[in-house]
mmCIF file with all atom_site columns, C-alpha atoms in Angstrom:
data_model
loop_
_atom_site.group_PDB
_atom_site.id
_atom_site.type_symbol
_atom_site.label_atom_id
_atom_site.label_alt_id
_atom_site.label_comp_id
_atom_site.label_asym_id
_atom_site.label_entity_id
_atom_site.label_seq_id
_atom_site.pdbx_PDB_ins_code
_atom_site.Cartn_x
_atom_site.Cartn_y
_atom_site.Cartn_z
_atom_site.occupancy
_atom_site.B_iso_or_equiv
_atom_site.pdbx_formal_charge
_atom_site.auth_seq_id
_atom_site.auth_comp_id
_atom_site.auth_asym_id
_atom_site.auth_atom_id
_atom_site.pdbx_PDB_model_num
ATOM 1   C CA . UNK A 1 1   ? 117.143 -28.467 61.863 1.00 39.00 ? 79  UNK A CA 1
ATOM 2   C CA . UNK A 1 2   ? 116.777 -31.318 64.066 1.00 55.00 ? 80  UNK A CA 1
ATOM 3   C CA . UNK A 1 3   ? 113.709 -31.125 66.775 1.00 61.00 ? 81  UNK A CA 1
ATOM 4   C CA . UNK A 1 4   ? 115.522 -32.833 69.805 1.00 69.00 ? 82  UNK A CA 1
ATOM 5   C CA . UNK A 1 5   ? 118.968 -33.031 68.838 1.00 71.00 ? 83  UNK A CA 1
ATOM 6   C CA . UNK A 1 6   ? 121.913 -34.752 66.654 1.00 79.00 ? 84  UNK A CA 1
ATOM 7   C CA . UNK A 1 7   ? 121.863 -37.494 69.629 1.00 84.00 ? 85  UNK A CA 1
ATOM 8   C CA . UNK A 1 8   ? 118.228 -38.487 69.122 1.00 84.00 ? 86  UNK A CA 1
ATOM 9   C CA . UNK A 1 9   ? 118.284 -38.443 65.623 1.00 81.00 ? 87  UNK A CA 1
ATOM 10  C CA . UNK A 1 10  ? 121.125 -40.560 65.346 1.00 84.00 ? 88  UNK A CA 1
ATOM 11  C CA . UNK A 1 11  ? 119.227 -43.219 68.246 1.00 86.00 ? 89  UNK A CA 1
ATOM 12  C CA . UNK A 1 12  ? 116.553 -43.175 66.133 1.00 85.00 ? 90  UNK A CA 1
ATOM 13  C CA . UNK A 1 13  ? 118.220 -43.991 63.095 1.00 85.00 ? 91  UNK A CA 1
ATOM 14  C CA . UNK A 1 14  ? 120.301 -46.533 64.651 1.00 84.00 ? 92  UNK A CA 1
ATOM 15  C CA . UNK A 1 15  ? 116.634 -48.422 66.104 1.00 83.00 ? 93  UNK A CA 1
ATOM 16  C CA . UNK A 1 16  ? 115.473 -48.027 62.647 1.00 82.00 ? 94  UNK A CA 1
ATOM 17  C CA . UNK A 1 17  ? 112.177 -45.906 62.882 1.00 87.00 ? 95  UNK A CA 1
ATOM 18  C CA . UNK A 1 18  ? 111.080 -43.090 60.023 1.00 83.00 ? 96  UNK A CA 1
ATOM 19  C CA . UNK A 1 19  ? 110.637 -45.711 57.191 1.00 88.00 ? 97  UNK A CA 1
ATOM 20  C CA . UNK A 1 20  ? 107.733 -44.163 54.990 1.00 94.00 ? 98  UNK A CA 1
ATOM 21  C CA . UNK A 1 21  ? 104.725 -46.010 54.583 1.00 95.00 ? 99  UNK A CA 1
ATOM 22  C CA . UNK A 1 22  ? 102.583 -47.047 51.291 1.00 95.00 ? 100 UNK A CA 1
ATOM 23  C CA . UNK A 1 23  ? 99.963  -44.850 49.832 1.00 97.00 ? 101 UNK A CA 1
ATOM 24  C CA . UNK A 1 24  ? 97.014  -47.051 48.677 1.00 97.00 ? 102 UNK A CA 1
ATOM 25  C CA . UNK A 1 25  ? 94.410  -46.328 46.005 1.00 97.00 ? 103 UNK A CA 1
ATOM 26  C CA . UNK A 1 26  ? 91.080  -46.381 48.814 1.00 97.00 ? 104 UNK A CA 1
ATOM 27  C CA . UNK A 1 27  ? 91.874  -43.799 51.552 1.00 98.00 ? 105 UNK A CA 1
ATOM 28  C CA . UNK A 1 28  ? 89.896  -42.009 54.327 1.00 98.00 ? 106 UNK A CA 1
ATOM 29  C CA . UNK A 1 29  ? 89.954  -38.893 55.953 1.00 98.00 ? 107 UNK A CA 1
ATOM 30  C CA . UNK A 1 30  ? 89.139  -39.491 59.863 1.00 98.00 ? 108 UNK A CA 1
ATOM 31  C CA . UNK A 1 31  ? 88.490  -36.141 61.700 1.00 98.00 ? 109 UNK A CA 1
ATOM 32  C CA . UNK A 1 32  ? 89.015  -36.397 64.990 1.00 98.00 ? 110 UNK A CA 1
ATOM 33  C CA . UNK A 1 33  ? 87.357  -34.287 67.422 1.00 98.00 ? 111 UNK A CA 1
ATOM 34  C CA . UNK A 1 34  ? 87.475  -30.937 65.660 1.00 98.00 ? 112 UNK A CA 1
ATOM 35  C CA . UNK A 1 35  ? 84.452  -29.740 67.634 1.00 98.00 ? 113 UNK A CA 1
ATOM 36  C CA . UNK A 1 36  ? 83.601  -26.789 69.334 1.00 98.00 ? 114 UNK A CA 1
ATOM 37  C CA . UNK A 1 37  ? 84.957  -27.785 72.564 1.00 97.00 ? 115 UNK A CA 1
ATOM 38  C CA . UNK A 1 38  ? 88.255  -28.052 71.069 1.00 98.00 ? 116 UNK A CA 1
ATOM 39  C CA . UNK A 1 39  ? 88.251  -25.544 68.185 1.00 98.00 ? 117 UNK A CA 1
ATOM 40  C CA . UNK A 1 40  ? 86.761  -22.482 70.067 1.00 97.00 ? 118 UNK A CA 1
ATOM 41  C CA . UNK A 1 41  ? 89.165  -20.778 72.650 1.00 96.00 ? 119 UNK A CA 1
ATOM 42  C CA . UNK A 1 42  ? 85.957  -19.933 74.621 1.00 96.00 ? 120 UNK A CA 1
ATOM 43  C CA . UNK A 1 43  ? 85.788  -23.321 75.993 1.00 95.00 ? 121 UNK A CA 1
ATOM 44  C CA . UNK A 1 44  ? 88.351  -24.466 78.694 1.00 93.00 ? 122 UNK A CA 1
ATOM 45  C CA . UNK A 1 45  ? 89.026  -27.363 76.646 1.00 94.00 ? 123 UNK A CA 1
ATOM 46  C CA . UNK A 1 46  ? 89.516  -24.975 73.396 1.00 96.00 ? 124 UNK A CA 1
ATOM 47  C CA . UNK A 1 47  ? 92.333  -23.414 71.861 1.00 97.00 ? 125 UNK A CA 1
ATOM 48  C CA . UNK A 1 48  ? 91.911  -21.131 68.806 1.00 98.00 ? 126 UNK A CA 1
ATOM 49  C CA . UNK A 1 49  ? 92.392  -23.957 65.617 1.00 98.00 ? 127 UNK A CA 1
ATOM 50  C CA . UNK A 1 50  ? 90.912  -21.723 63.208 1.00 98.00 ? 128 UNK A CA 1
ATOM 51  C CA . UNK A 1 51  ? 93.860  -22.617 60.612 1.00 98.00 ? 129 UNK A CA 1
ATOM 52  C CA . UNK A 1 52  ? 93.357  -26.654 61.429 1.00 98.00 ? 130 UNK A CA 1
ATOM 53  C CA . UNK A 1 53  ? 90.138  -26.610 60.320 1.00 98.00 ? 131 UNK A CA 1
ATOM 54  C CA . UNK A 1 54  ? 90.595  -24.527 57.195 1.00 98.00 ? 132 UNK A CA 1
ATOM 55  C CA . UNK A 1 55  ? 93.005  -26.776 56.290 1.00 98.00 ? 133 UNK A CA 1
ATOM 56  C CA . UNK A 1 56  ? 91.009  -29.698 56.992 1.00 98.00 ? 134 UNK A CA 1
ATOM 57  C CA . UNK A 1 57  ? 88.309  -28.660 54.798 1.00 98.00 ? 135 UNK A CA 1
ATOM 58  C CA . UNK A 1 58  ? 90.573  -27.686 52.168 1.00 98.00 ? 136 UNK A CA 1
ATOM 59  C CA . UNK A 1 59  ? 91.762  -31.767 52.617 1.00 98.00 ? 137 UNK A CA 1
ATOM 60  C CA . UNK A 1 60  ? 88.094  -32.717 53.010 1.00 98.00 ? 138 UNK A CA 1
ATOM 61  C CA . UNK A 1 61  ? 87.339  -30.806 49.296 1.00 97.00 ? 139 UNK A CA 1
ATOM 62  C CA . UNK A 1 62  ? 90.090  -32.575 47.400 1.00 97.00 ? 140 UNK A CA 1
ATOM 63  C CA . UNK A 1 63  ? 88.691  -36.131 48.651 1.00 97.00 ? 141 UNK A CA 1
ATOM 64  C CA . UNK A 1 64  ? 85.373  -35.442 47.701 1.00 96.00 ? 142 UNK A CA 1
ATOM 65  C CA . UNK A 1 65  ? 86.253  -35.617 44.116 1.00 94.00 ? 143 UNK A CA 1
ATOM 66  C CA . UNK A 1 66  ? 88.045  -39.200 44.559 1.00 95.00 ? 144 UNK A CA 1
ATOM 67  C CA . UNK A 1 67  ? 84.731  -39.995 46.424 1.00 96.00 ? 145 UNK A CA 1
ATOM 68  C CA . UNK A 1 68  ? 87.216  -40.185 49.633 1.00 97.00 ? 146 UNK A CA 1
ATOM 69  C CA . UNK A 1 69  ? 84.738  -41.388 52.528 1.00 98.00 ? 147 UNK A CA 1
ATOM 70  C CA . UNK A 1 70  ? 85.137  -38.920 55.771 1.00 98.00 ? 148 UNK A CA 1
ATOM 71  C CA . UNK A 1 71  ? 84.620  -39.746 59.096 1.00 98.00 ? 149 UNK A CA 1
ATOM 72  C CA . UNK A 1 72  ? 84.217  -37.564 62.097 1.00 98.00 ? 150 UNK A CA 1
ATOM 73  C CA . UNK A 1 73  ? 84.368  -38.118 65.739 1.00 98.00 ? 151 UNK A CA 1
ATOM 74  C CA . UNK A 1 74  ? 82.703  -36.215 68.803 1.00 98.00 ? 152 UNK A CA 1
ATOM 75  C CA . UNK A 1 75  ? 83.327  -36.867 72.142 1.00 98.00 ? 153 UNK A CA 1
ATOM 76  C CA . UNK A 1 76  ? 80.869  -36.436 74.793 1.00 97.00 ? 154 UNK A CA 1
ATOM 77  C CA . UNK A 1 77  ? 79.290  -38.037 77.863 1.00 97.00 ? 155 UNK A CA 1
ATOM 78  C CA . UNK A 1 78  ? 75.857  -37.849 79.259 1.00 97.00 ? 156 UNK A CA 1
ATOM 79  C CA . UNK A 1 79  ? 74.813  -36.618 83.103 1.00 96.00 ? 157 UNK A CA 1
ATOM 80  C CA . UNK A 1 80  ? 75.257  -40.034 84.304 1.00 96.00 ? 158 UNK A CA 1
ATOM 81  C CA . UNK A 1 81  ? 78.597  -40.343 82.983 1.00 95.00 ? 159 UNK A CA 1
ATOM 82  C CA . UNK A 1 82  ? 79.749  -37.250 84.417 1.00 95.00 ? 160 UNK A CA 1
ATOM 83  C CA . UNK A 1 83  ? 78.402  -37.463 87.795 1.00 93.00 ? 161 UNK A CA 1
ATOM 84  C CA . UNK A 1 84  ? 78.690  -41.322 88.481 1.00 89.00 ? 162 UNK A CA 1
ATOM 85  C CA . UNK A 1 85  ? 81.841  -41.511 88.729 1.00 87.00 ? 163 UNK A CA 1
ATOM 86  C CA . UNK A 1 86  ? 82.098  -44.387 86.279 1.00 89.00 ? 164 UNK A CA 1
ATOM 87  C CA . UNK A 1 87  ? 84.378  -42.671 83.817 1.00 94.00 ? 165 UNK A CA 1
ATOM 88  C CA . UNK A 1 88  ? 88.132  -42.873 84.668 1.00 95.00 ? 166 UNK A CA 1
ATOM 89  C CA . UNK A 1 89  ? 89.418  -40.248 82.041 1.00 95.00 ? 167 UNK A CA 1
ATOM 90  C CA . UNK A 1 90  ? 87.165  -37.972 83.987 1.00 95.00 ? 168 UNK A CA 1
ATOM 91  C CA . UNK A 1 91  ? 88.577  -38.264 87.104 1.00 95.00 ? 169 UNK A CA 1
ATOM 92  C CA . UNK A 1 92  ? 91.840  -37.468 85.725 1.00 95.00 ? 170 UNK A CA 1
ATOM 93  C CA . UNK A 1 93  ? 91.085  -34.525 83.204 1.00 95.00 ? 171 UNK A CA 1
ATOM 94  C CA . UNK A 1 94  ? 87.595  -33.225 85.045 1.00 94.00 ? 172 UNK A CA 1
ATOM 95  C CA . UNK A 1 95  ? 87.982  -30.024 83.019 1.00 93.00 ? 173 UNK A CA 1
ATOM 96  C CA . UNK A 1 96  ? 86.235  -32.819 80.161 1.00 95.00 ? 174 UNK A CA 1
ATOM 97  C CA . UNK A 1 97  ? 82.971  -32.349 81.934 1.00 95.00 ? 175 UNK A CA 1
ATOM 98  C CA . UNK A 1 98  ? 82.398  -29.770 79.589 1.00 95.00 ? 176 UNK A CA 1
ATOM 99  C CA . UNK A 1 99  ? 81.780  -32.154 76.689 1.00 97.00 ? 177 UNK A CA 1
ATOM 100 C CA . UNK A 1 100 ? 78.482  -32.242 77.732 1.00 97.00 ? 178 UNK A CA 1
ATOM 101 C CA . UNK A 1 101 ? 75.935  -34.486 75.225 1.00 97.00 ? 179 UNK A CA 1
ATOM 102 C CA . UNK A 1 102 ? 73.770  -32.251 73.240 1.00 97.00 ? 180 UNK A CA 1
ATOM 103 C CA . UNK A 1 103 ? 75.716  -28.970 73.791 1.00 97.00 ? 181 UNK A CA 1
ATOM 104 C CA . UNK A 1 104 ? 77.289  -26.813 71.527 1.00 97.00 ? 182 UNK A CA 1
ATOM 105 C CA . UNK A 1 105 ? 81.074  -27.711 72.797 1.00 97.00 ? 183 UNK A CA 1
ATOM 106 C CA . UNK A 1 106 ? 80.454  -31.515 71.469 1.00 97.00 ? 184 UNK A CA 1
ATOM 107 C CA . UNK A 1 107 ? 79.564  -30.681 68.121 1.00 98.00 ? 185 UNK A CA 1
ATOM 108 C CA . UNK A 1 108 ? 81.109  -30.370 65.159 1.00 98.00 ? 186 UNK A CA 1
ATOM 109 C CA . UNK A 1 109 ? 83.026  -27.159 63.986 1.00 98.00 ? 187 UNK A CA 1
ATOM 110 C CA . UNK A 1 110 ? 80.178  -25.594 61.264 1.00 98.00 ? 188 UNK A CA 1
ATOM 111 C CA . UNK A 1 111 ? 83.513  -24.409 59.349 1.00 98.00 ? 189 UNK A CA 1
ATOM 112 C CA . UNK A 1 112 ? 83.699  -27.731 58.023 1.00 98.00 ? 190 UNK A CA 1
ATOM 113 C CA . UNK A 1 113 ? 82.420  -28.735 54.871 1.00 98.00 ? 191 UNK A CA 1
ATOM 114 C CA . UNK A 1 114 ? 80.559  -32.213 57.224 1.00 97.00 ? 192 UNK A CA 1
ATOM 115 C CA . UNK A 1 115 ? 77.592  -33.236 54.679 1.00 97.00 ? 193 UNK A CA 1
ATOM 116 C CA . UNK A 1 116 ? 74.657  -36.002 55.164 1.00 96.00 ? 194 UNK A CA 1
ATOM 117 C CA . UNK A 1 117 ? 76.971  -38.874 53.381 1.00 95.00 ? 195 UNK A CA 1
ATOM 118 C CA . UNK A 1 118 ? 79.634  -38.180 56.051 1.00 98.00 ? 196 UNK A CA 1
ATOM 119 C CA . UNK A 1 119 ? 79.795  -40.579 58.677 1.00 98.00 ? 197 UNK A CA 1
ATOM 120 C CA . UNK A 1 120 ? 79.862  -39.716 62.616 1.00 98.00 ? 198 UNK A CA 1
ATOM 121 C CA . UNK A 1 121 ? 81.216  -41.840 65.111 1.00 98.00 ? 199 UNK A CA 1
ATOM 122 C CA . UNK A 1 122 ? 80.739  -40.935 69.339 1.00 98.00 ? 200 UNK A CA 1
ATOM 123 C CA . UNK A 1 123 ? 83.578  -41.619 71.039 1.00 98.00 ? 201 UNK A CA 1
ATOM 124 C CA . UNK A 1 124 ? 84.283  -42.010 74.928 1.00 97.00 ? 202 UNK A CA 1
ATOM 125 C CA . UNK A 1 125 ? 87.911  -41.850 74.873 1.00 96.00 ? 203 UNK A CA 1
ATOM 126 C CA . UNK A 1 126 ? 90.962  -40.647 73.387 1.00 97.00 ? 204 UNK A CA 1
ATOM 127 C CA . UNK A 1 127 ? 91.257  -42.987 70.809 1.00 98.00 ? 205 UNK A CA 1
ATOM 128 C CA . UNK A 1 128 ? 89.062  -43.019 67.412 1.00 98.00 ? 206 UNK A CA 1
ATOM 129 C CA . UNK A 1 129 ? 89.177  -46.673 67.164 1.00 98.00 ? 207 UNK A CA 1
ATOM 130 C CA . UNK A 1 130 ? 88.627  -47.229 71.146 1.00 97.00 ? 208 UNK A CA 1
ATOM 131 C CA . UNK A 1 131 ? 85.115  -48.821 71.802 1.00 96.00 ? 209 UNK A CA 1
ATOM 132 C CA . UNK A 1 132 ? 83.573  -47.596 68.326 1.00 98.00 ? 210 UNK A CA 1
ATOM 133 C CA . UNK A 1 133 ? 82.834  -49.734 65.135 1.00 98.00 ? 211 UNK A CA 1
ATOM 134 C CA . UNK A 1 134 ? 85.176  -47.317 63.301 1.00 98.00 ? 212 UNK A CA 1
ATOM 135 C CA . UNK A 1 135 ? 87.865  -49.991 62.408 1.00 98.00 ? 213 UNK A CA 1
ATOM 136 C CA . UNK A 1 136 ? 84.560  -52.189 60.805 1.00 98.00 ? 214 UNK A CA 1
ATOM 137 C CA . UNK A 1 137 ? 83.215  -49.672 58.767 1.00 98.00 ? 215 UNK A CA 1
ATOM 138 C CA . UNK A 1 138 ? 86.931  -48.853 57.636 1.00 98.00 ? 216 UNK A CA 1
ATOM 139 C CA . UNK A 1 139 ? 86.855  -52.303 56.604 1.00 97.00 ? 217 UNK A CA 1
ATOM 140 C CA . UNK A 1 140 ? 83.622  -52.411 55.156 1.00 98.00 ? 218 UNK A CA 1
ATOM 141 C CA . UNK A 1 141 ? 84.671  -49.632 52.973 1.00 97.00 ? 219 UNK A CA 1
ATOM 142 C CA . UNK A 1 142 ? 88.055  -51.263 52.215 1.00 98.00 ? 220 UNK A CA 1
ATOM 143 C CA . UNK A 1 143 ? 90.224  -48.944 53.067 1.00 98.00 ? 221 UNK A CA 1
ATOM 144 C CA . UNK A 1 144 ? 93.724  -49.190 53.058 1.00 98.00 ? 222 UNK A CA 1
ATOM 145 C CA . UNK A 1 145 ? 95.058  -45.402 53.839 1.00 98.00 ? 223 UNK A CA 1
ATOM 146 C CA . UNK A 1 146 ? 94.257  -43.393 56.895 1.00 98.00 ? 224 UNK A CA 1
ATOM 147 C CA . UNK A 1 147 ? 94.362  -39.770 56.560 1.00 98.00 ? 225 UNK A CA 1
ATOM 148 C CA . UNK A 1 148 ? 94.502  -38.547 60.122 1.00 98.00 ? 226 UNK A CA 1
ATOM 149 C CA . UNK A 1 149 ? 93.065  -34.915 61.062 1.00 98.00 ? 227 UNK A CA 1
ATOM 150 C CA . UNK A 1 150 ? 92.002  -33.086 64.261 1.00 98.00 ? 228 UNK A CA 1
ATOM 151 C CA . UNK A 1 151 ? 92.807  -32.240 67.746 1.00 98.00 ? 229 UNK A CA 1
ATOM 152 C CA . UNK A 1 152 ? 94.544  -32.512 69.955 1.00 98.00 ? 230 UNK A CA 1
ATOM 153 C CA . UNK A 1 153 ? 97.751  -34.337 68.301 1.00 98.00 ? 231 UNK A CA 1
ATOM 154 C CA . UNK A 1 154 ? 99.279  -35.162 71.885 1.00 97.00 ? 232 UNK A CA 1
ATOM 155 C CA . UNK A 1 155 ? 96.200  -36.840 72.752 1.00 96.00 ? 233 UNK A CA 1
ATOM 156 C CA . UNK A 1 156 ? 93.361  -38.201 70.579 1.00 98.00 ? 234 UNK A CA 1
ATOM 157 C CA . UNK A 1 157 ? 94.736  -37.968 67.519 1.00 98.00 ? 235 UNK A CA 1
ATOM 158 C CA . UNK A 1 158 ? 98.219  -39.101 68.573 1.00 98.00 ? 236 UNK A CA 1
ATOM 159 C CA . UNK A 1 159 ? 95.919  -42.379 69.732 1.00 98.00 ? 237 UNK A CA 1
ATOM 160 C CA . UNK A 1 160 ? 93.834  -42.448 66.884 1.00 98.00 ? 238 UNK A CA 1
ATOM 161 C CA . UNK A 1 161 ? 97.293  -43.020 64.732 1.00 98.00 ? 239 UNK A CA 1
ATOM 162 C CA . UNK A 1 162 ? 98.519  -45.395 66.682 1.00 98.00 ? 240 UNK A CA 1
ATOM 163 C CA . UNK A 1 163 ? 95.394  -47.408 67.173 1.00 98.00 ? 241 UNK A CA 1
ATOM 164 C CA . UNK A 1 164 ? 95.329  -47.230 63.463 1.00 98.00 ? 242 UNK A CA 1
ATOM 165 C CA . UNK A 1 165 ? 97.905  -48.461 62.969 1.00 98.00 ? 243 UNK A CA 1
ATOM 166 C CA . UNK A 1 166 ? 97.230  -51.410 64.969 1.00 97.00 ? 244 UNK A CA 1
ATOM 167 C CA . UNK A 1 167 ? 94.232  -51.775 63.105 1.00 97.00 ? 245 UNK A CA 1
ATOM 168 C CA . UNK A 1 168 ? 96.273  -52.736 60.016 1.00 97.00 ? 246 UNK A CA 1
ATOM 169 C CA . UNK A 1 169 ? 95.751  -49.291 58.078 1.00 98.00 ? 247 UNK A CA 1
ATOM 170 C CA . UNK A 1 170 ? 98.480  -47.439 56.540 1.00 98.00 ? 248 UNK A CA 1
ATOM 171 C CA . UNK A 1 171 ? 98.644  -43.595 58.021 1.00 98.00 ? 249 UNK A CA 1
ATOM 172 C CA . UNK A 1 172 ? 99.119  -40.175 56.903 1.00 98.00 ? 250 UNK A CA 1
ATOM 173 C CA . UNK A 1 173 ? 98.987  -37.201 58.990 1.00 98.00 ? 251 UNK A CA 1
ATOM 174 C CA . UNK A 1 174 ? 98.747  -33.529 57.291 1.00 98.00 ? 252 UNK A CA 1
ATOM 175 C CA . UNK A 1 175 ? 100.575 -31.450 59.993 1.00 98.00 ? 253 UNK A CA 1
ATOM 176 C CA . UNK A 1 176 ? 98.340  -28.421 58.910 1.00 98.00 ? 254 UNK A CA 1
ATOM 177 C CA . UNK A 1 177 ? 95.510  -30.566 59.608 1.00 98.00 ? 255 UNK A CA 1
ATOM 178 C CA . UNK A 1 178 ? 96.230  -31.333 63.559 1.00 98.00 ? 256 UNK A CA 1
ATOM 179 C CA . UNK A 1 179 ? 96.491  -29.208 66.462 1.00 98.00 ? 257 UNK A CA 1
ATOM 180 C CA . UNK A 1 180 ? 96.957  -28.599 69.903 1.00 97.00 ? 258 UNK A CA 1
ATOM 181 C CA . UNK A 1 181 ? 96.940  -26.416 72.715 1.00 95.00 ? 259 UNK A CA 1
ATOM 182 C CA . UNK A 1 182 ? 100.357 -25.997 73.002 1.00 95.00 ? 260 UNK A CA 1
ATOM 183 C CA . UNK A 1 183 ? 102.792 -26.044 70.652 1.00 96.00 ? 261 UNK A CA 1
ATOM 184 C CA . UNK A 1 184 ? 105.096 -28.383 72.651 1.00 96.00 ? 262 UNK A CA 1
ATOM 185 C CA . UNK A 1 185 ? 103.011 -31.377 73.007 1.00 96.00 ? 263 UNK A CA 1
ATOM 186 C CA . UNK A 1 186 ? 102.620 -30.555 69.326 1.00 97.00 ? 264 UNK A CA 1
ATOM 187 C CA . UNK A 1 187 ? 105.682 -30.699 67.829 1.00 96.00 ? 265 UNK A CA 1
ATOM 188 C CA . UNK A 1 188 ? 106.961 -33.918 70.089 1.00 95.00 ? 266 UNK A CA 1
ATOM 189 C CA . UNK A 1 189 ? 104.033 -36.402 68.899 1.00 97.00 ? 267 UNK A CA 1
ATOM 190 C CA . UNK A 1 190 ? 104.582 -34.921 65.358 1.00 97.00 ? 268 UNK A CA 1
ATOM 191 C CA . UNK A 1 191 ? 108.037 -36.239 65.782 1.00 95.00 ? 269 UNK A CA 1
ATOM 192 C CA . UNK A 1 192 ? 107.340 -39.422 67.331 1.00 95.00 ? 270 UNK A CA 1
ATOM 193 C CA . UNK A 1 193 ? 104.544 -40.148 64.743 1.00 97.00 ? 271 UNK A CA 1
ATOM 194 C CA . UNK A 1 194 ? 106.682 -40.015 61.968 1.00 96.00 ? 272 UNK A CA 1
ATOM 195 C CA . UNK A 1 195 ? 109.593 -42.162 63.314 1.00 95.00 ? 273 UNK A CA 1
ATOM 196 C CA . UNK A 1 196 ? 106.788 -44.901 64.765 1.00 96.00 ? 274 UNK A CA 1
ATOM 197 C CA . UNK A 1 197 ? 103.555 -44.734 63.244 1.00 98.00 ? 275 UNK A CA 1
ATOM 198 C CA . UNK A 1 198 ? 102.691 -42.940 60.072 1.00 98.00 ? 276 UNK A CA 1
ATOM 199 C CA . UNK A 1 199 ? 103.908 -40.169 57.505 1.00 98.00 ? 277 UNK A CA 1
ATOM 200 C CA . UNK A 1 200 ? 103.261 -36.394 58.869 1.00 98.00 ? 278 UNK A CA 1
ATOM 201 C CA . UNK A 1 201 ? 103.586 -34.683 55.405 1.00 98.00 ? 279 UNK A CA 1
ATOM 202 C CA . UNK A 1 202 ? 102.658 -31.155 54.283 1.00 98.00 ? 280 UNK A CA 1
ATOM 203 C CA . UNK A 1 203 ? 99.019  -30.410 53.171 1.00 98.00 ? 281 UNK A CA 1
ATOM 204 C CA . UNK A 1 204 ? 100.075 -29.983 49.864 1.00 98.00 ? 282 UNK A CA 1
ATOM 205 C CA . UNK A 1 205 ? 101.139 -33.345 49.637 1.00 98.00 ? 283 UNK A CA 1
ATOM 206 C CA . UNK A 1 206 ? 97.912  -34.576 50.734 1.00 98.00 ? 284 UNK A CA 1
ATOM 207 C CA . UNK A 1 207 ? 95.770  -33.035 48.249 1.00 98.00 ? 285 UNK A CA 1
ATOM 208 C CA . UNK A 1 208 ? 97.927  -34.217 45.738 1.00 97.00 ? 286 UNK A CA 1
ATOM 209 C CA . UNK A 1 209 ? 97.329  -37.689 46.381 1.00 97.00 ? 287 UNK A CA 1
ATOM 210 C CA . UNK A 1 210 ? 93.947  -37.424 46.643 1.00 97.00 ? 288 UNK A CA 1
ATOM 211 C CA . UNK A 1 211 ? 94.294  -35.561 43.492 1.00 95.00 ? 289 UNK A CA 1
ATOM 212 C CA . UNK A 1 212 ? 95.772  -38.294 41.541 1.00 95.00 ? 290 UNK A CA 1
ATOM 213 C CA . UNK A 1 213 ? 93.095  -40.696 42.312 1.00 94.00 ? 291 UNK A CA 1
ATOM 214 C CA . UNK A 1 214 ? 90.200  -38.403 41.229 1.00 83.00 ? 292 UNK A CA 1
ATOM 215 C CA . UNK A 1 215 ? 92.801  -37.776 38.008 1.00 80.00 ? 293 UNK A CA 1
ATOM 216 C CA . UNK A 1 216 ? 93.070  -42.013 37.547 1.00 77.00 ? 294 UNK A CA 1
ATOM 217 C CA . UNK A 1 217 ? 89.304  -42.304 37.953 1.00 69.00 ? 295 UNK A CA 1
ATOM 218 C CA . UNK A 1 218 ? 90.170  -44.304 41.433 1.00 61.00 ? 296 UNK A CA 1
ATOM 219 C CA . UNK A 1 219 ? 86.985  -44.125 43.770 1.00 54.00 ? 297 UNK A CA 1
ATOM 220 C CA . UNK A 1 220 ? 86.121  -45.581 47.180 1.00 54.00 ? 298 UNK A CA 1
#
């Protein structure tokens, strides 16, 4: 059943968006932002993502036997950057404050399988790729594949993707693996992801790629 309609569809179509991209042989999995500040409901920034992250460590799992490099992101801001002033996104989304450096709501979600070889990239705003070295050490790693997880997909991960993408990787985005805190906003950058920027494809899908290069002896 179509999301927005027969009309869109067809506009779509006719503009020629929802090709599929390439799957390469030297992926990564970026996690974006699945922290406590977004993952726990307690927070005001939270929603309960409980089944995100399961399924993101059940993705994370199947690339650690292709030797599938994973990435996280945290965002957070120090005192100064809270109360100066100096920090746009805060003005506009103040509740943000709460992402406090060195508190509980701007670390990572202990449900996921994060080890010591897993890399960690601090982030100021919505994007992954936005004022970080993430698109070097992509590079440096060669990678050729995004796989795109996290919260929230109308925002930072929805950014991340595109960013990506302008960053010359190919993406894929497990749509068990991202989450929001509505399920509008949800849905609508699922759908504009896929006819724009990258594949969203089912879970099951995902593992099974990874799968195949642990099967062909393909590592990172």
């Amino acid at each position: 059943m179509s999301l927005h309609g027969s009309e869109t569809d067809q506009t779509y179509a006719r503009a020629g968006f929802g090709g599929t991209v390439p799957r390469g042989t030297r992926p990564a999995i970026v996690v974006v932002d699945l922290t406590n500040g977004f993952t726990d409901p307690a927070f005001p920034t939270g929603a309960d993502l409980s089944d995100v992250v399961a399924a993101t460590g059940e993705l994370i799992t199947a690339g650690r036997a292709a030797s599938v490099p994973v990435v996280f992101t945290t965002i957070s801001y120090s005192v100064a950057e809270i109360d100066g002033g100096g920090v746009a996104w805060l003005r506009k989304a103040p509740g943000m404050r709460v992402l406090l450096d060195g508190t509980a709501a701007a670390e990572v979600d202990a449900r996921l399988p994060r080890t010591s070889a897993d890399h960690v990239i601090n982030k100021k705003g919505a994007s992954a790729f936005f004022g970080t070295g993430l698109a070097a050490l992509l590079a440096g790693l060669r990678v050729d594949t995004v796989l795109i997880c996290g919260a929230t997909t109308s925002g930072c991960v929805r950014a991340s993707v595109v960013d990506a993408v302008q960053s010359g990787f190919d993406v894929l985005v497990p749509e068990d693996c991202v989450g929001d805190r509505a399920d509008g906003p949800h849905r609508a950058n699922l759908f504009d992801i896929q006819a724009k920027y990258g594949d969203v494809i089912e879970l099951s899908d995902a593992v099974a790629y990874l799968g195949s290069l642990a099967s062909a002896g393909v590592a990172v």
